[in-house]
PDB file of C-alpha atoms (C1' of nucleotides) in Angstrom:
ATOM      1  CA  UNK Q 215     104.299  86.360 104.392  1.00 68.00           C
ATOM      2  CA  UNK Q 216     101.762  87.402 107.215  1.00 90.00           C
ATOM      3  CA  UNK Q 217     100.830  85.203 110.042  1.00 94.00           C
ATOM      4  CA  UNK Q 218      99.663  86.843 113.351  1.00 95.00           C
ATOM      5  CA  UNK Q 219     103.141  88.189 114.352  1.00 93.00           C
ATOM      6  CA  UNK Q 220     103.769  89.638 110.990  1.00 93.00           C
ATOM      7  CA  UNK Q 221     100.509  91.457 111.092  1.00 94.00           C
ATOM      8  CA  UNK Q 222     101.015  92.610 114.362  1.00 94.00           C
ATOM      9  CA  UNK Q 223     104.489  94.059 113.298  1.00 92.00           C
ATOM     10  CA  UNK Q 224     102.642  95.823 109.908  1.00 93.00           C
ATOM     11  CA  UNK Q 225     100.100  97.021 112.762  1.00 95.00           C
ATOM     12  CA  UNK Q 226     102.520  98.822 114.910  1.00 93.00           C
ATOM     13  CA  UNK Q 227     104.425 100.329 111.595  1.00 92.00           C
ATOM     14  CA  UNK Q 228     101.236 101.516 110.172  1.00 95.00           C
ATOM     15  CA  UNK Q 229      99.748 102.991 113.790  1.00 96.00           C
ATOM     16  CA  UNK Q 230     103.233 105.220 113.863  1.00 93.00           C
ATOM     17  CA  UNK Q 231     102.823 106.484 110.343  1.00 94.00           C
ATOM     18  CA  UNK Q 232      98.687 106.648 110.426  1.00 97.00           C
ATOM     19  CA  UNK Q 233      97.041 107.323 113.726  1.00 98.00           C
ATOM     20  CA  UNK Q 234      96.105 111.124 113.817  1.00 98.00           C
ATOM     21  CA  UNK Q 235      96.592 111.759 110.026  1.00 98.00           C
ATOM     22  CA  UNK Q 236      93.917 112.536 107.428  1.00 98.00           C
ATOM     23  CA  UNK Q 237      93.520 110.600 104.254  1.00 98.00           C
ATOM     24  CA  UNK Q 238      93.992 113.188 101.365  1.00 98.00           C
ATOM     25  CA  UNK Q 239      93.826 111.321  98.354  1.00 98.00           C
ATOM     26  CA  UNK Q 240      93.329 107.630  97.252  1.00 98.00           C
ATOM     27  CA  UNK Q 241      94.661 106.060  94.573  1.00 98.00           C
ATOM     28  CA  UNK Q 242      93.018 102.878  93.488  1.00 97.00           C
ATOM     29  CA  UNK Q 243      95.033 100.934  90.710  1.00 96.00           C
ATOM     30  CA  UNK Q 244      92.410  98.179  89.894  1.00 96.00           C
ATOM     31  CA  UNK Q 245      88.668  97.495  91.022  1.00 95.00           C
ATOM     32  CA  UNK Q 246      89.492  94.160  92.764  1.00 96.00           C
ATOM     33  CA  UNK Q 247      92.255  92.249  94.779  1.00 97.00           C
ATOM     34  CA  UNK Q 248      90.659  88.782  95.847  1.00 96.00           C
ATOM     35  CA  UNK Q 249      87.350  90.634  96.108  1.00 96.00           C
ATOM     36  CA  UNK Q 250      85.959  93.816  94.479  1.00 96.00           C
ATOM     37  CA  UNK Q 251      86.707  97.097  96.641  1.00 97.00           C
ATOM     38  CA  UNK Q 252      83.226  97.946  98.290  1.00 97.00           C
ATOM     39  CA  UNK Q 253      81.021 100.567  96.599  1.00 97.00           C
ATOM     40  CA  UNK Q 254      82.916 104.093  96.632  1.00 97.00           C
ATOM     41  CA  UNK Q 255      85.642 102.917  98.179  1.00 98.00           C
ATOM     42  CA  UNK Q 256      87.737 105.982  97.499  1.00 98.00           C
ATOM     43  CA  UNK Q 257      85.019 108.514  98.182  1.00 98.00           C
ATOM     44  CA  UNK Q 258      84.716 106.646 101.669  1.00 98.00           C
ATOM     45  CA  UNK Q 259      88.319 106.868 102.825  1.00 98.00           C
ATOM     46  CA  UNK Q 260      88.911 110.370 101.188  1.00 98.00           C
ATOM     47  CA  UNK Q 261      88.817 113.055 103.853  1.00 98.00           C
ATOM     48  CA  UNK Q 262      88.993 110.516 106.790  1.00 98.00           C
ATOM     49  CA  UNK Q 263      91.295 110.837 109.805  1.00 98.00           C
ATOM     50  CA  UNK Q 264      92.710 107.436 110.973  1.00 98.00           C
ATOM     51  CA  UNK Q 265      91.438 107.119 114.837  1.00 98.00           C
ATOM     52  CA  UNK Q 266      93.096 104.139 115.550  1.00 98.00           C
ATOM     53  CA  UNK Q 267      94.711 100.980 114.220  1.00 98.00           C
ATOM     54  CA  UNK Q 268      93.961  97.422 115.576  1.00 98.00           C
ATOM     55  CA  UNK Q 269      94.370  93.968 114.858  1.00 98.00           C
ATOM     56  CA  UNK Q 270      92.036  90.916 114.808  1.00 98.00           C
ATOM     57  CA  UNK Q 271      93.804  87.525 114.128  1.00 97.00           C
ATOM     58  CA  UNK Q 272      95.469  88.261 110.826  1.00 97.00           C
ATOM     59  CA  UNK Q 273      93.048  91.199 109.849  1.00 97.00           C
ATOM     60  CA  UNK Q 274      94.233  94.769 110.116  1.00 97.00           C
ATOM     61  CA  UNK Q 275      91.560  97.359 111.385  1.00 98.00           C
ATOM     62  CA  UNK Q 276      91.662 101.303 110.320  1.00 98.00           C
ATOM     63  CA  UNK Q 277      89.485 102.713 112.654  1.00 98.00           C
ATOM     64  CA  UNK Q 278      88.266 105.943 110.851  1.00 98.00           C
ATOM     65  CA  UNK Q 279      86.540 109.183 112.404  1.00 98.00           C
ATOM     66  CA  UNK Q 280      83.192 108.845 110.746  1.00 98.00           C
ATOM     67  CA  UNK Q 281      82.185 105.439 112.359  1.00 98.00           C
ATOM     68  CA  UNK Q 282      83.305 103.434 109.541  1.00 98.00           C
ATOM     69  CA  UNK Q 283      86.787 100.761 109.568  1.00 98.00           C
ATOM     70  CA  UNK Q 284      88.546  99.841 106.762  1.00 98.00           C
ATOM     71  CA  UNK Q 285      89.366  96.177 106.984  1.00 98.00           C
ATOM     72  CA  UNK Q 286      92.327  94.609 105.431  1.00 98.00           C
ATOM     73  CA  UNK Q 287      93.936  91.247 104.982  1.00 97.00           C
ATOM     74  CA  UNK Q 288      97.191  90.683 103.373  1.00 96.00           C
ATOM     75  CA  UNK Q 289      96.712  87.169 102.114  1.00 96.00           C
ATOM     76  CA  UNK Q 290      99.856  85.394 101.170  1.00 94.00           C
ATOM     77  CA  UNK Q 291     101.690  88.287  99.474  1.00 93.00           C
ATOM     78  CA  UNK Q 292     100.344  91.532 100.574  1.00 94.00           C
ATOM     79  CA  UNK Q 293     102.640  94.323 102.059  1.00 93.00           C
ATOM     80  CA  UNK Q 294     102.161  97.850 103.238  1.00 94.00           C
ATOM     81  CA  UNK Q 295     104.882 100.463 102.803  1.00 92.00           C
ATOM     82  CA  UNK Q 296     105.225 103.671 104.276  1.00 93.00           C
ATOM     83  CA  UNK Q 297     106.935 106.470 102.587  1.00 92.00           C
ATOM     84  CA  UNK Q 298     107.890 109.963 103.730  1.00 87.00           C
ATOM     85  CA  UNK Q 299     107.182 112.909 101.843  1.00 70.00           C
ATOM     86  CA  UNK Q 300     109.444 113.880  98.740  1.00 64.00           C
ATOM     87  CA  UNK Q 301     111.514 116.781  99.834  1.00 57.00           C
ATOM     88  CA  UNK Q 302     110.852 118.811  96.843  1.00 55.00           C
ATOM     89  CA  UNK Q 303     113.878 120.560  97.058  1.00 52.00           C
ATOM     90  CA  UNK Q 304     115.593 121.335  93.528  1.00 51.00           C
ATOM     91  CA  UNK Q 305     118.050 118.795  92.721  1.00 45.00           C
ATOM     92  CA  UNK Q 306     116.532 116.052  95.240  1.00 46.00           C
ATOM     93  CA  UNK Q 307     116.907 113.365  92.337  1.00 49.00           C
ATOM     94  CA  UNK Q 308     116.333 110.408  95.106  1.00 47.00           C
ATOM     95  CA  UNK Q 309     113.169 110.052  93.957  1.00 48.00           C
ATOM     96  CA  UNK Q 310     111.884 106.661  95.666  1.00 61.00           C
ATOM     97  CA  UNK Q 311     110.293 104.602  93.072  1.00 71.00           C
ATOM     98  CA  UNK Q 312     108.447 101.133  93.904  1.00 78.00           C
ATOM     99  CA  UNK Q 313     110.547  98.250  92.966  1.00 79.00           C
ATOM    100  CA  UNK Q 314     107.230  96.197  92.221  1.00 87.00           C
ATOM    101  CA  UNK Q 315     104.764  98.979  90.670  1.00 90.00           C
ATOM    102  CA  UNK Q 316     102.779  96.687  88.852  1.00 93.00           C
ATOM    103  CA  UNK Q 317     101.329  95.268  91.982  1.00 95.00           C
ATOM    104  CA  UNK Q 318     100.950  98.555  93.904  1.00 96.00           C
ATOM    105  CA  UNK Q 319      97.012  98.301  93.999  1.00 97.00           C
ATOM    106  CA  UNK Q 320      96.143 100.990  96.707  1.00 98.00           C
ATOM    107  CA  UNK Q 321      98.238 104.047  97.719  1.00 97.00           C
ATOM    108  CA  UNK Q 322      97.135 106.534 100.411  1.00 98.00           C
ATOM    109  CA  UNK Q 323      98.339 110.003 100.601  1.00 98.00           C
ATOM    110  CA  UNK Q 324      98.168 111.355 104.219  1.00 98.00           C
ATOM    111  CA  UNK Q 325      98.093 114.909 105.128  1.00 98.00           C
ATOM    112  CA  UNK Q 326     101.280 114.552 107.163  1.00 97.00           C
ATOM    113  CA  UNK Q 327     102.859 114.096 103.899  1.00 97.00           C
ATOM    114  CA  UNK Q 328     103.476 110.412 104.433  1.00 96.00           C
ATOM    115  CA  UNK Q 329     102.279 107.855 101.435  1.00 96.00           C
ATOM    116  CA  UNK Q 330     101.031 104.254 102.609  1.00 96.00           C
ATOM    117  CA  UNK Q 331     100.988 101.684  99.702  1.00 96.00           C
ATOM    118  CA  UNK Q 332      99.426  98.205  99.714  1.00 96.00           C
ATOM    119  CA  UNK Q 333     101.163  95.717  97.202  1.00 95.00           C
ATOM    120  CA  UNK Q 334      99.901  92.289  96.697  1.00 95.00           C
ATOM    121  CA  UNK Q 335     101.412  90.108  93.694  1.00 95.00           C
ATOM    122  CA  UNK Q 336      99.124  87.199  94.282  1.00 95.00           C
ATOM    123  CA  UNK Q 337      96.072  89.358  94.873  1.00 96.00           C
ATOM    124  CA  UNK Q 338      94.912  86.865  97.698  1.00 96.00           C
ATOM    125  CA  UNK Q 339      94.443  89.799 100.207  1.00 96.00           C
ATOM    126  CA  UNK Q 340      91.280  92.097 100.576  1.00 96.00           C
ATOM    127  CA  UNK Q 341      89.899  95.253 101.751  1.00 98.00           C
ATOM    128  CA  UNK Q 342      86.559  96.117 102.888  1.00 98.00           C
ATOM    129  CA  UNK Q 343      84.693  98.988 104.738  1.00 98.00           C
ATOM    130  CA  UNK Q 344      82.088  98.176 107.685  1.00 97.00           C
ATOM    131  CA  UNK Q 345      80.398 100.303 110.243  1.00 98.00           C
ATOM    132  CA  UNK Q 346      82.689 100.266 113.454  1.00 98.00           C
ATOM    133  CA  UNK Q 347      79.747  99.310 115.692  1.00 96.00           C
ATOM    134  CA  UNK Q 348      79.094  95.978 113.464  1.00 95.00           C
ATOM    135  CA  UNK Q 349      82.901  94.649 112.874  1.00 95.00           C
ATOM    136  CA  UNK Q 350      82.139  91.777 114.719  1.00 92.00           C
ATOM    137  CA  UNK Q 351      79.409  90.612 112.630  1.00 95.00           C
ATOM    138  CA  UNK Q 352      81.466  91.175 109.440  1.00 96.00           C
ATOM    139  CA  UNK Q 353      81.218  87.856 107.176  1.00 95.00           C
ATOM    140  CA  UNK Q 354      85.125  87.927 107.348  1.00 96.00           C
ATOM    141  CA  UNK Q 355      85.503  88.055 111.051  1.00 97.00           C
ATOM    142  CA  UNK Q 356      82.282  86.597 112.661  1.00 96.00           C
ATOM    143  CA  UNK Q 357      83.775  83.146 112.609  1.00 95.00           C
ATOM    144  CA  UNK Q 358      87.093  83.886 113.942  1.00 97.00           C
ATOM    145  CA  UNK Q 359      88.154  81.949 116.909  1.00 97.00           C
ATOM    146  CA  UNK Q 360      90.378  82.764 119.968  1.00 96.00           C
ATOM    147  CA  UNK Q 361      93.327  85.276 120.138  1.00 97.00           C
ATOM    148  CA  UNK Q 362      96.230  83.073 121.020  1.00 98.00           C
ATOM    149  CA  UNK Q 363      97.695  85.916 123.013  1.00 98.00           C
ATOM    150  CA  UNK Q 364      94.825  87.163 124.926  1.00 97.00           C
ATOM    151  CA  UNK Q 365      95.333  86.476 128.523  1.00 97.00           C
ATOM    152  CA  UNK Q 366      92.470  83.892 128.711  1.00 96.00           C
ATOM    153  CA  UNK Q 367      94.187  81.823 126.391  1.00 97.00           C
ATOM    154  CA  UNK Q 368      95.764  78.851 128.318  1.00 98.00           C
ATOM    155  CA  UNK Q 369      95.702  75.061 128.190  1.00 98.00           C
ATOM    156  CA  UNK Q 370      92.374  74.776 129.532  1.00 97.00           C
ATOM    157  CA  UNK Q 371      90.812  76.695 126.513  1.00 97.00           C
ATOM    158  CA  UNK Q 372      92.979  75.043 124.163  1.00 98.00           C
ATOM    159  CA  UNK Q 373      91.693  71.752 125.317  1.00 98.00           C
ATOM    160  CA  UNK Q 374      88.235  73.020 125.333  1.00 97.00           C
ATOM    161  CA  UNK Q 375      88.679  74.198 121.804  1.00 97.00           C
ATOM    162  CA  UNK Q 376      89.894  70.829 120.476  1.00 97.00           C
ATOM    163  CA  UNK Q 377      87.492  68.528 122.405  1.00 95.00           C
ATOM    164  CA  UNK Q 378      85.290  66.834 119.987  1.00 92.00           C
ATOM    165  CA  UNK Q 379      87.739  67.509 116.953  1.00 96.00           C
ATOM    166  CA  UNK Q 380      88.668  64.535 114.679  1.00 96.00           C
ATOM    167  CA  UNK Q 381      91.595  66.435 113.020  1.00 97.00           C
ATOM    168  CA  UNK Q 382      95.389  66.208 113.987  1.00 97.00           C
ATOM    169  CA  UNK Q 383      96.970  68.749 115.788  1.00 98.00           C
ATOM    170  CA  UNK Q 384      98.558  70.555 112.781  1.00 97.00           C
ATOM    171  CA  UNK Q 385      95.138  70.964 110.877  1.00 97.00           C
ATOM    172  CA  UNK Q 386      93.114  71.929 114.223  1.00 97.00           C
ATOM    173  CA  UNK Q 387      95.699  74.613 114.916  1.00 97.00           C
ATOM    174  CA  UNK Q 388      95.518  75.903 111.379  1.00 97.00           C
ATOM    175  CA  UNK Q 389      91.576  76.336 111.834  1.00 97.00           C
ATOM    176  CA  UNK Q 390      90.860  80.028 112.260  1.00 97.00           C
ATOM    177  CA  UNK Q 391      87.652  79.258 113.906  1.00 97.00           C
ATOM    178  CA  UNK Q 392      89.067  77.801 116.853  1.00 97.00           C
ATOM    179  CA  UNK Q 393      92.538  79.455 117.208  1.00 97.00           C
ATOM    180  CA  UNK Q 394      92.743  82.722 114.988  1.00 97.00           C
ATOM    181  CA  UNK Q 395      96.242  83.968 113.735  1.00 97.00           C
ATOM    182  CA  UNK Q 396      98.366  81.106 113.411  1.00 96.00           C
ATOM    183  CA  UNK Q 397      99.587  79.978 110.056  1.00 95.00           C
ATOM    184  CA  UNK Q 398     101.737  77.191 108.495  1.00 95.00           C
ATOM    185  CA  UNK Q 399     105.081  78.231 110.001  1.00 94.00           C
ATOM    186  CA  UNK Q 400     103.973  79.101 113.554  1.00 95.00           C
ATOM    187  CA  UNK Q 401     101.915  75.786 113.746  1.00 97.00           C
ATOM    188  CA  UNK Q 402     105.110  74.125 112.740  1.00 96.00           C
ATOM    189  CA  UNK Q 403     107.218  75.783 115.425  1.00 95.00           C
ATOM    190  CA  UNK Q 404     105.028  75.913 118.184  1.00 97.00           C
ATOM    191  CA  UNK Q 405     104.651  72.076 117.973  1.00 98.00           C
ATOM    192  CA  UNK Q 406     108.182  71.643 117.541  1.00 97.00           C
ATOM    193  CA  UNK Q 407     108.692  73.777 120.837  1.00 97.00           C
ATOM    194  CA  UNK Q 408     106.038  71.761 122.304  1.00 98.00           C
ATOM    195  CA  UNK Q 409     107.707  68.190 121.407  1.00 98.00           C
ATOM    196  CA  UNK Q 410     104.558  67.195 119.960  1.00 98.00           C
ATOM    197  CA  UNK Q 411     103.810  65.522 116.461  1.00 98.00           C
ATOM    198  CA  UNK Q 412     101.432  67.146 114.144  1.00 97.00           C
ATOM    199  CA  UNK Q 413      99.974  63.802 113.617  1.00 97.00           C
ATOM    200  CA  UNK Q 414      98.675  63.644 117.239  1.00 97.00           C
ATOM    201  CA  UNK Q 415      94.924  63.566 117.565  1.00 97.00           C
ATOM    202  CA  UNK Q 416      93.767  67.299 118.735  1.00 98.00           C
ATOM    203  CA  UNK Q 417      91.007  65.990 120.821  1.00 97.00           C
ATOM    204  CA  UNK Q 418      93.616  63.895 123.087  1.00 97.00           C
ATOM    205  CA  UNK Q 419      94.674  67.492 124.542  1.00 98.00           C
ATOM    206  CA  UNK Q 420      92.038  66.713 127.178  1.00 97.00           C
ATOM    207  CA  UNK Q 421      91.944  63.803 129.365  1.00 96.00           C
ATOM    208  CA  UNK Q 422      88.714  61.801 129.587  1.00 94.00           C
ATOM    209  CA  UNK Q 423      87.531  63.763 132.200  1.00 93.00           C
ATOM    210  CA  UNK Q 424      88.072  66.683 130.125  1.00 93.00           C
ATOM    211  CA  UNK Q 425      90.832  68.329 132.071  1.00 96.00           C
ATOM    212  CA  UNK Q 426      93.872  69.706 129.873  1.00 97.00           C
ATOM    213  CA  UNK Q 427      96.951  67.071 129.786  1.00 98.00           C
ATOM    214  CA  UNK Q 428     100.450  67.887 129.893  1.00 98.00           C
ATOM    215  CA  UNK Q 429     100.832  68.244 126.287  1.00 98.00           C
ATOM    216  CA  UNK Q 430      97.994  70.837 126.412  1.00 98.00           C
ATOM    217  CA  UNK Q 431      99.942  72.895 128.801  1.00 98.00           C
ATOM    218  CA  UNK Q 432     103.023  72.571 126.943  1.00 98.00           C
ATOM    219  CA  UNK Q 433     101.443  73.577 123.442  1.00 98.00           C
ATOM    220  CA  UNK Q 434      99.706  76.573 125.051  1.00 98.00           C
ATOM    221  CA  UNK Q 435     102.643  77.815 126.103  1.00 98.00           C
ATOM    222  CA  UNK Q 436     104.854  77.047 122.992  1.00 98.00           C
ATOM    223  CA  UNK Q 437     102.128  78.977 121.081  1.00 98.00           C
ATOM    224  CA  UNK Q 438     102.347  82.002 123.029  1.00 97.00           C
ATOM    225  CA  UNK Q 439     106.176  81.685 123.206  1.00 96.00           C
ATOM    226  CA  UNK Q 440     106.879  81.443 119.501  1.00 94.00           C
ATOM    227  CA  UNK Q 441     104.289  84.263 118.595  1.00 95.00           C
ATOM    228  CA  UNK Q 442     105.784  86.764 121.139  1.00 94.00           C
ATOM    229  CA  UNK Q 443     109.059  86.246 120.229  1.00 91.00           C
ATOM    230  CA  UNK Q 444     108.601  86.215 116.538  1.00 91.00           C
ATOM    231  CA  UNK Q 445     106.582  89.850 117.359  1.00 91.00           C
ATOM    232  CA  UNK Q 446     109.710  90.766 119.183  1.00 86.00           C
ATOM    233  CA  UNK Q 447     111.975  89.973 116.327  1.00 84.00           C
ATOM    234  CA  UNK Q 448     109.845  91.972 113.962  1.00 81.00           C
ATOM    235  CA  UNK Q 449     109.665  94.839 116.347  1.00 67.00           C
ATOM    236  CA  UNK Q 450     113.127  95.364 116.374  1.00 63.00           C
ATOM    237  CA  UNK Q 451     113.358  94.943 112.445  1.00 61.00           C
ATOM    238  CA  UNK Q 452     110.780  97.626 112.457  1.00 57.00           C
ATOM    239  CA  UNK Q 453     113.088  99.999 114.460  1.00 52.00           C
ATOM    240  CA  UNK Q 454     115.862  99.390 111.969  1.00 45.00           C
ATOM    241  CA  UNK Q 455     115.587 102.047 109.463  1.00 39.00           C
ATOM    242  CA  UNK Q 456     118.653 101.395 107.585  1.00 37.00           C
ATOM    243  CA  UNK Q 457     117.226  98.307 105.809  1.00 40.00           C
ATOM    244  CA  UNK Q 458     113.705  99.101 106.263  1.00 39.00           C
ATOM    245  CA  UNK Q 459     112.900 100.676 102.904  1.00 46.00           C
ATOM    246  CA  UNK Q 460     109.473 101.436 104.257  1.00 50.00           C
ATOM    247  CA  UNK Q 461     108.677  98.057 103.506  1.00 52.00           C
ATOM    248  CA  UNK Q 462     106.471  96.211 106.166  1.00 51.00           C
ATOM    249  CA  UNK Q 463     105.253  92.802 106.523  1.00 45.00           C
ATOM    250  CA  UNK Q 464     108.249  91.087 105.470  1.00 41.00           C
ATOM    251  CA  UNK Q 465     111.400  89.839 107.566  1.00 49.00           C
ATOM    252  CA  UNK Q 466     113.350  86.985 108.131  1.00 54.00           C
ATOM    253  CA  UNK Q 467     113.342  84.790 111.412  1.00 62.00           C
ATOM    254  CA  UNK Q 468     115.513  81.512 112.218  1.00 80.00           C
ATOM    255  CA  UNK Q 469     113.170  79.028 112.288  1.00 91.00           C
ATOM    256  CA  UNK Q 470     113.762  75.737 113.858  1.00 93.00           C
ATOM    257  CA  UNK Q 471     111.715  73.548 111.748  1.00 94.00           C
ATOM    258  CA  UNK Q 472     109.921  75.449 109.157  1.00 93.00           C
ATOM    259  CA  UNK Q 473     111.527  74.930 105.501  1.00 91.00           C
ATOM    260  CA  UNK Q 474     114.341  72.817 106.949  1.00 93.00           C
ATOM    261  CA  UNK Q 475     113.578  69.319 105.426  1.00 94.00           C
ATOM    262  CA  UNK Q 476     116.664  67.094 105.448  1.00 94.00           C
ATOM    263  CA  UNK Q 477     118.533  69.449 107.913  1.00 94.00           C
ATOM    264  CA  UNK Q 478     119.554  68.225 111.483  1.00 95.00           C
ATOM    265  CA  UNK Q 479     117.265  68.807 114.293  1.00 96.00           C
ATOM    266  CA  UNK Q 480     118.346  71.811 116.409  1.00 95.00           C
ATOM    267  CA  UNK Q 481     117.412  70.367 119.827  1.00 96.00           C
ATOM    268  CA  UNK Q 482     120.362  69.868 121.713  1.00 95.00           C
ATOM    269  CA  UNK Q 483     121.808  66.123 121.838  1.00 95.00           C
ATOM    270  CA  UNK Q 484     118.866  65.068 119.157  1.00 96.00           C
ATOM    271  CA  UNK Q 485     120.214  63.126 116.197  1.00 95.00           C
ATOM    272  CA  UNK Q 486     117.038  63.420 114.328  1.00 96.00           C
ATOM    273  CA  UNK Q 487     116.506  65.097 110.635  1.00 95.00           C
ATOM    274  CA  UNK Q 488     113.582  67.558 109.914  1.00 96.00           C
ATOM    275  CA  UNK Q 489     110.843  65.662 107.875  1.00 96.00           C
ATOM    276  CA  UNK Q 490     108.146  67.113 105.620  1.00 95.00           C
ATOM    277  CA  UNK Q 491     104.703  65.919 105.188  1.00 95.00           C
ATOM    278  CA  UNK Q 492     101.627  67.157 103.611  1.00 94.00           C
ATOM    279  CA  UNK Q 493      98.570  67.644 105.777  1.00 94.00           C
ATOM    280  CA  UNK Q 494      95.188  68.989 104.579  1.00 88.00           C
ATOM    281  CA  UNK Q 495      97.445  70.318 101.448  1.00 89.00           C
ATOM    282  CA  UNK Q 496     100.126  72.220 103.351  1.00 95.00           C
ATOM    283  CA  UNK Q 497     103.828  71.125 104.168  1.00 96.00           C
ATOM    284  CA  UNK Q 498     104.610  70.129 107.750  1.00 97.00           C
ATOM    285  CA  UNK Q 499     108.038  70.125 109.136  1.00 96.00           C
ATOM    286  CA  UNK Q 500     108.848  68.304 112.023  1.00 97.00           C
ATOM    287  CA  UNK Q 501     111.172  66.068 113.868  1.00 97.00           C
ATOM    288  CA  UNK Q 502     110.121  62.457 114.278  1.00 97.00           C
ATOM    289  CA  UNK Q 503     112.793  61.811 116.856  1.00 97.00           C
ATOM    290  CA  UNK Q 504     111.499  64.481 119.234  1.00 96.00           C
ATOM    291  CA  UNK Q 505     108.131  65.233 118.243  1.00 97.00           C
ATOM    292  CA  UNK Q 506     105.843  62.578 119.544  1.00 97.00           C
TER     293      UNK Q 506
ATOM    294  C1'  DC O 293      78.327  69.124 110.631  1.00 71.51           C
ATOM    295  C1'  DC O 294      83.180  68.070 109.931  1.00 71.51           C
ATOM    296  C1'  DG O 295      87.532  67.513 107.186  1.00 71.51           C
ATOM    297  C1'  DC O 296      89.694  67.446 102.938  1.00 71.51           C
ATOM    298  C1'  DG O 297      91.417  68.942  98.358  1.00 71.51           C
ATOM    299  C1'  DG O 298      90.991  72.114  94.482  1.00 71.51           C
ATOM    300  C1'  DG O 299      90.838  76.639  93.325  1.00 71.51           C
ATOM    301  C1'  DC O 300      92.098  81.377  93.138  1.00 71.51           C
ATOM    302  C1'  DC O 301      97.078  84.247  91.363  1.00 71.51           C
ATOM    303  C1'  DT O 302     101.754  85.558  90.537  1.00 71.51           C
ATOM    304  C1'  DG O 303     106.657  84.852  90.984  1.00 71.51           C
ATOM    305  C1'  DA O 304     110.863  82.627  92.460  1.00 71.51           C
ATOM    306  C1'  DG O 305     113.816  78.716  91.811  1.00 71.51           C
ATOM    307  C1'  DA O 306     115.199  73.989  90.777  1.00 71.51           C
ATOM    308  C1'  DG O 307     116.229  71.095  87.129  1.00 71.51           C
ATOM    309  C1'  DC O 308     116.928  70.016  82.385  1.00 71.51           C
TER     310       DC O 308
ATOM    311  C1'  DT Z   6     119.330  81.606  78.365  1.00 71.51           C
ATOM    312  C1'  DG Z   7     115.069  79.884  78.620  1.00 71.51           C
ATOM    313  C1'  DC Z   8     111.748  76.315  79.059  1.00 71.51           C
ATOM    314  C1'  DT Z   9     108.675  73.763  82.446  1.00 71.51           C
ATOM    315  C1'  DC Z  10     107.686  72.017  86.962  1.00 71.51           C
ATOM    316  C1'  DT Z  11     106.657  72.836  91.783  1.00 71.51           C
ATOM    317  C1'  DC Z  12     106.098  75.154  95.505  1.00 71.51           C
ATOM    318  C1'  DA Z  13     104.826  79.361  98.480  1.00 71.51           C
ATOM    319  C1'  DG Z  14     103.587  82.152 105.120  1.00 71.51           C
ATOM    320  C1'  DG Z  15      95.838  82.827 102.958  1.00 71.51           C
ATOM    321  C1'  DC Z  16      91.332  81.460 102.789  1.00 71.51           C
ATOM    322  C1'  DC Z  17      86.558  80.001 100.440  1.00 71.51           C
ATOM    323  C1'  DC Z  18      83.867  76.477  98.620  1.00 71.51           C
ATOM    324  C1'  DG Z  19      82.127  72.366  97.328  1.00 71.51           C
ATOM    325  C1'  DC Z  20      82.148  67.333  98.118  1.00 71.51           C
ATOM    326  C1'  DG Z  21      81.880  63.141 100.419  1.00 71.51           C
TER     327       DG Z  21
END
DNA sequence: CCGCGGGCCTGAGAGC
DNA sequence: TGCTCTCAGGCCCGCG
């Protein structure tokens, strides 16, 4: 499920459960997910205390107390689940059991009694360990572009990032080397909100003189708004413990265009219909009436 | 160098 | 009920 807002929501949930706790035991149910786990993975995690939980783009960064950082990416289908300690009172028969034990690949047992389980059916996610000092040079992180929620991110920066690109807006926005954290859903949603066609050339966000256009301003603003609202929505899901079975990283938003092919455009007074097209192998959803 | 398409995996849902 | 097909919120790699 995870794009930047989902990963941020997961980060906040894991932060609550994990920071300050020590990893007492690590269960590794396979030797790889997308890539092999790094050498001595269990040994390097066992006994470590989690000092902080950060995020870079769609990557989760678990900073450990020994100078290493656990890097985790959820891929398409990865999720973390936090479970409280079993109350081992006799007759406590409500033993919590995973709905999908087959894809529980990593289980961390913490000294605060909680259990953190990584589940990933498609195994496009991955985990690695790296020196905290050298994180920025990790092969998977070194090429990442701008954080769209950073204060420096604005229309000017956006126009600069897209200058010289020959790609359409949709593809340029998905390129993690330029802006890091957007995925297929929020790119579609941001373009809709900015009323820009996904087919428009990305380079046209700057005037010939190199100044950001009105479109650049609209898009930069839309990206920020869409991400912040999604994080807010995730945050509220996270607080709702009745329906959170501990599962993090999976919640439903109301999308304006994503997966709404054939349905009416939600913009007031627009008579358009949401269309779908394929761009660099992914589905793009947009309203041809109001996105120009 | 850049952009695109194929590939990696498994499961869900549609259509027959 | 079951089979087959398409599609899926990720990224890497090789090709032109």
